[in-house]
mmCIF file of C-alpha atoms and ligand atoms in Angstrom:
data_model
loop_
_atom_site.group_PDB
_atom_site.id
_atom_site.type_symbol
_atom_site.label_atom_id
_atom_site.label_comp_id
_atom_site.label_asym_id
_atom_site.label_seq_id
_atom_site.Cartn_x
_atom_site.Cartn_y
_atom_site.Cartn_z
ATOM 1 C CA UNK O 1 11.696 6.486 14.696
ATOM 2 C CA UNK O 2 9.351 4.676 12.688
ATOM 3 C CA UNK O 3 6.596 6.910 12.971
ATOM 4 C CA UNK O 4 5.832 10.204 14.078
ATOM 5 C CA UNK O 5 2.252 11.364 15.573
ATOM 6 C CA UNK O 6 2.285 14.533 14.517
ATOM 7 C CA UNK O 7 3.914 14.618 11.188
ATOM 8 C CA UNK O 8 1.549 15.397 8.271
ATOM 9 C CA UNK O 9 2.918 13.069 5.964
ATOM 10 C CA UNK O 10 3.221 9.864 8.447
ATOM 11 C CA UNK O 11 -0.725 10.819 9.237
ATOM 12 C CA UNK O 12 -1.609 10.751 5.096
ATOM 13 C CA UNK O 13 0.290 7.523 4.926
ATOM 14 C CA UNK O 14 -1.646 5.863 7.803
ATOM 15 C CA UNK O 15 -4.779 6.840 6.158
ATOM 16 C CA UNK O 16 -5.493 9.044 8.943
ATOM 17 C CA UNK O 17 -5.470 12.157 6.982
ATOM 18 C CA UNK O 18 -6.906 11.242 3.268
ATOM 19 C CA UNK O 19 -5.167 11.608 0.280
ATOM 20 C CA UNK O 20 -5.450 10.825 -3.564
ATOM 21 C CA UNK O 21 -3.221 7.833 -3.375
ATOM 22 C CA UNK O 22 -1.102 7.395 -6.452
ATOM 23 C CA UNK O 23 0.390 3.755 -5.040
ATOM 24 C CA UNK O 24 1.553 1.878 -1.543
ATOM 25 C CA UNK O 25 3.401 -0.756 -0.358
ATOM 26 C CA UNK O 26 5.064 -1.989 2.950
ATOM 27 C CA UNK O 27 8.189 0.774 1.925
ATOM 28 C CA UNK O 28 6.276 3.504 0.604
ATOM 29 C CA UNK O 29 3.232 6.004 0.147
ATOM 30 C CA UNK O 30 2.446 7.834 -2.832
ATOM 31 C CA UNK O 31 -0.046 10.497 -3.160
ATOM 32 C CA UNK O 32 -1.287 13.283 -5.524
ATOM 33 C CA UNK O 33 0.227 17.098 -4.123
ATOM 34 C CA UNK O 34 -2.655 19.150 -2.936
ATOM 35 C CA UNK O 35 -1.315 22.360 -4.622
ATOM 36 C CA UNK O 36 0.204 20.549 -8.171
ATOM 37 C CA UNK O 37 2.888 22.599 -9.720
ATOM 38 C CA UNK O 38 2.197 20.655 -13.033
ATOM 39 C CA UNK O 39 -0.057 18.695 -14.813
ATOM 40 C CA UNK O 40 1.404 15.607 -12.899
ATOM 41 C CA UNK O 41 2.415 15.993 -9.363
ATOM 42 C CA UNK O 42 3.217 13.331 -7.184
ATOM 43 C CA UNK O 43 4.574 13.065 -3.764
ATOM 44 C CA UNK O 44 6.586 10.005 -2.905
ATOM 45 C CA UNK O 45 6.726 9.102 0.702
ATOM 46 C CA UNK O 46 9.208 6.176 2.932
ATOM 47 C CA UNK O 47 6.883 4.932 5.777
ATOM 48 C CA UNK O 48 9.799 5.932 7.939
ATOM 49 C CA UNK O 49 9.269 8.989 9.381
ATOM 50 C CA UNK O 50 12.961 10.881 8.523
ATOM 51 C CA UNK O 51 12.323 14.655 8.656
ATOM 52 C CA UNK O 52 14.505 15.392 5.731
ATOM 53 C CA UNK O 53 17.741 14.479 3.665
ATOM 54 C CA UNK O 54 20.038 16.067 6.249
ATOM 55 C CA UNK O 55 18.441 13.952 8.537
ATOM 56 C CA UNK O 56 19.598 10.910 6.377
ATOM 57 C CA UNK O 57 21.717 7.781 8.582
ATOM 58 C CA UNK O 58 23.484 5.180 7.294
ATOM 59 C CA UNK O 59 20.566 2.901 7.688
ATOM 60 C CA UNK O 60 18.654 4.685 5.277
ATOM 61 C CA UNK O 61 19.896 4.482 2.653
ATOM 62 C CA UNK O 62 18.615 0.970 1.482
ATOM 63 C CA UNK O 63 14.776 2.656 2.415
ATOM 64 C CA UNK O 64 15.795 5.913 0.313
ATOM 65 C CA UNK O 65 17.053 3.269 -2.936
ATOM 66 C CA UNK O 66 13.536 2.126 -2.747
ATOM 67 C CA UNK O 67 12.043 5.168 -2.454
ATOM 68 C CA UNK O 68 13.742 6.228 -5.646
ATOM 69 C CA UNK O 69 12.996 3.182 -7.735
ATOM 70 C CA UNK O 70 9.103 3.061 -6.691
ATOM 71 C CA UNK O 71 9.609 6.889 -7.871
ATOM 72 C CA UNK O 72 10.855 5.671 -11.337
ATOM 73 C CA UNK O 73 7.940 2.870 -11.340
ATOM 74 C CA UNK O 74 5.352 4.926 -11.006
ATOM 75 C CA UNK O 75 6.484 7.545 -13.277
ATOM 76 C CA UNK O 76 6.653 4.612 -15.959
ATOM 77 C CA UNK O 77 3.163 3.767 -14.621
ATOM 78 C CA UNK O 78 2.402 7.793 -15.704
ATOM 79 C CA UNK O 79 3.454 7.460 -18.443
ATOM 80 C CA UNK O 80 5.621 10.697 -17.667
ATOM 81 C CA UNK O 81 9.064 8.482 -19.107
ATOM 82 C CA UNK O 82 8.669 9.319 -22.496
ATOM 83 C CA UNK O 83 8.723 13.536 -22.423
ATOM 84 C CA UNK O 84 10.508 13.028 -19.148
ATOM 85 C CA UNK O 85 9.701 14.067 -15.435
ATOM 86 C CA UNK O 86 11.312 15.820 -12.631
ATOM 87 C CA UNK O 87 12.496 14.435 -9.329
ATOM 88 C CA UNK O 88 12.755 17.086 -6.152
ATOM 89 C CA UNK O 89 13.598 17.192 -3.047
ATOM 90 C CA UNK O 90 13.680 20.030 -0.869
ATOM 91 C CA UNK O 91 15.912 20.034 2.247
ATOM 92 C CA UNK O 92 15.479 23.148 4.574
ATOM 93 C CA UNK O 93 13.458 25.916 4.870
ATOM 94 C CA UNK O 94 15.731 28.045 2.306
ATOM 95 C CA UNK O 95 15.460 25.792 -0.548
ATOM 96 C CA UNK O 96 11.270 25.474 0.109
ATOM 97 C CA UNK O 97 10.875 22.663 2.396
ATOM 98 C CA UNK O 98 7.796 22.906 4.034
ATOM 99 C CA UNK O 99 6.852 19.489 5.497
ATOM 100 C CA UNK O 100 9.448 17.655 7.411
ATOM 101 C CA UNK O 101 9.190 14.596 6.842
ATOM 102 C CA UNK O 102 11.549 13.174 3.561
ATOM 103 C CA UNK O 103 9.361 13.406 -0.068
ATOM 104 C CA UNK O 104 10.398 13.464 -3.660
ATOM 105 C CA UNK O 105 8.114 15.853 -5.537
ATOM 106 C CA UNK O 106 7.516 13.980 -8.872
ATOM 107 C CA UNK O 107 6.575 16.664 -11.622
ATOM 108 C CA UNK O 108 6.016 16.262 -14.972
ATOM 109 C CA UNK O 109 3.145 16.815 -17.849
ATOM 110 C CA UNK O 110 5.242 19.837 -19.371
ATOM 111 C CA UNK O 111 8.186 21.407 -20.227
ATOM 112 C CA UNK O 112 10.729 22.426 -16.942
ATOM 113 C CA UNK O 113 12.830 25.407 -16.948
ATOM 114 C CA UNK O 114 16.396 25.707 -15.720
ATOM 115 C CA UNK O 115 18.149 26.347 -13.563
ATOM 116 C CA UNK O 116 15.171 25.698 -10.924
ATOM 117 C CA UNK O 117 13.951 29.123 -9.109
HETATM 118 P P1 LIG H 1 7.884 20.879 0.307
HETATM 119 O O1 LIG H 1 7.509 22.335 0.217
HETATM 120 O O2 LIG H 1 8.104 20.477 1.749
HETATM 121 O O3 LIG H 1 8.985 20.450 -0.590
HETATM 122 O O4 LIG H 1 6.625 20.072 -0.217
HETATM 123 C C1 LIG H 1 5.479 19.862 0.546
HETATM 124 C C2 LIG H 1 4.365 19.607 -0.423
HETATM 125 O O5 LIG H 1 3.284 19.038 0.303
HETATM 126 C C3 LIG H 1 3.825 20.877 -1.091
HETATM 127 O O6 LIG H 1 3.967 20.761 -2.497
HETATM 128 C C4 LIG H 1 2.364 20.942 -0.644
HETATM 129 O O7 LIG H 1 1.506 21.379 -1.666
HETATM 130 C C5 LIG H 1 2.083 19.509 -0.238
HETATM 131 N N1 LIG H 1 1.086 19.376 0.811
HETATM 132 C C6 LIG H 1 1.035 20.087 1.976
HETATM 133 N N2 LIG H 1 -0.002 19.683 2.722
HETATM 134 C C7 LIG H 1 -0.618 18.690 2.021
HETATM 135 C C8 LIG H 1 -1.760 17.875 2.285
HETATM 136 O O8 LIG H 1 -2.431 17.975 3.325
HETATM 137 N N3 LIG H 1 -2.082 16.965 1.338
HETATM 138 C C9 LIG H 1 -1.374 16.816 0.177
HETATM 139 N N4 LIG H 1 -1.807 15.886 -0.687
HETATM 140 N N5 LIG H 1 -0.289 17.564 -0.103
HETATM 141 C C10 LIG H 1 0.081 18.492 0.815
HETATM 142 ZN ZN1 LIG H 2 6.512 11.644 9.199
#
């Protein structure tokens, strides 16, 4: 499905719901998190609604390459590179996904702990 109605996310990319966008193109939306667990928090988006990484096909994964690499680009952008930055991505309810639709939390702007809670 290209696009789901009723998903959060697919609304915020449409422009339906607003959002501090971050960047956009054909592939992708980026946007700041409404509730930033650092200094820098961005949420990276594919267009294509998939409701999570479990939910990943074989056809994805070109989408989910690009998805990663506009990630990278726009932490360079950031400047976030040069301390380093965090890439998440929660999949399931147990490990703190709350919005089903795929997103890689990018965090940085201070120091992470490990392991993650
Ligand atoms: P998850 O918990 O699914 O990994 O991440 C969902 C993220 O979406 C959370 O960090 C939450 O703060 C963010 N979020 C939820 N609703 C909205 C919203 O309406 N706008 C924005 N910009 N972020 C949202
Ligand atoms: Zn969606």
């Amino acid at each position: 499905m290209a696009n789901n109605d009723r998903c959060l996310f697919c609304r915020i990319a449409n422009g339906e719901i607003s959002a501090r966008k971050v960047y956009e193109d054909d592939d992708v939306f980026a946007f700041e998190d409404i509730n930033p667990q650092a200094p820098t928090h961005v949420l990276i988006i594919p267009r294509k609604h998939i409701a999570s990484m479990d939910d990943l096909g074989d056809g994805d994964a070109a989408i989910i390459g690009t998805t990663l690499a506009r990630a990278a680009d726009i932490a360079r952008t950031l400047h976030l590179n040069s301390d380093g930055y965090r890439l998440v991505v929660n999949t399931g309810e147990a490990a703190g996904q709350t919005v089903f639709h795929v997103h890689f939390h990018i965090l940085g702007g201070r120091n992470m702990g490990w392991p993650p809670g």
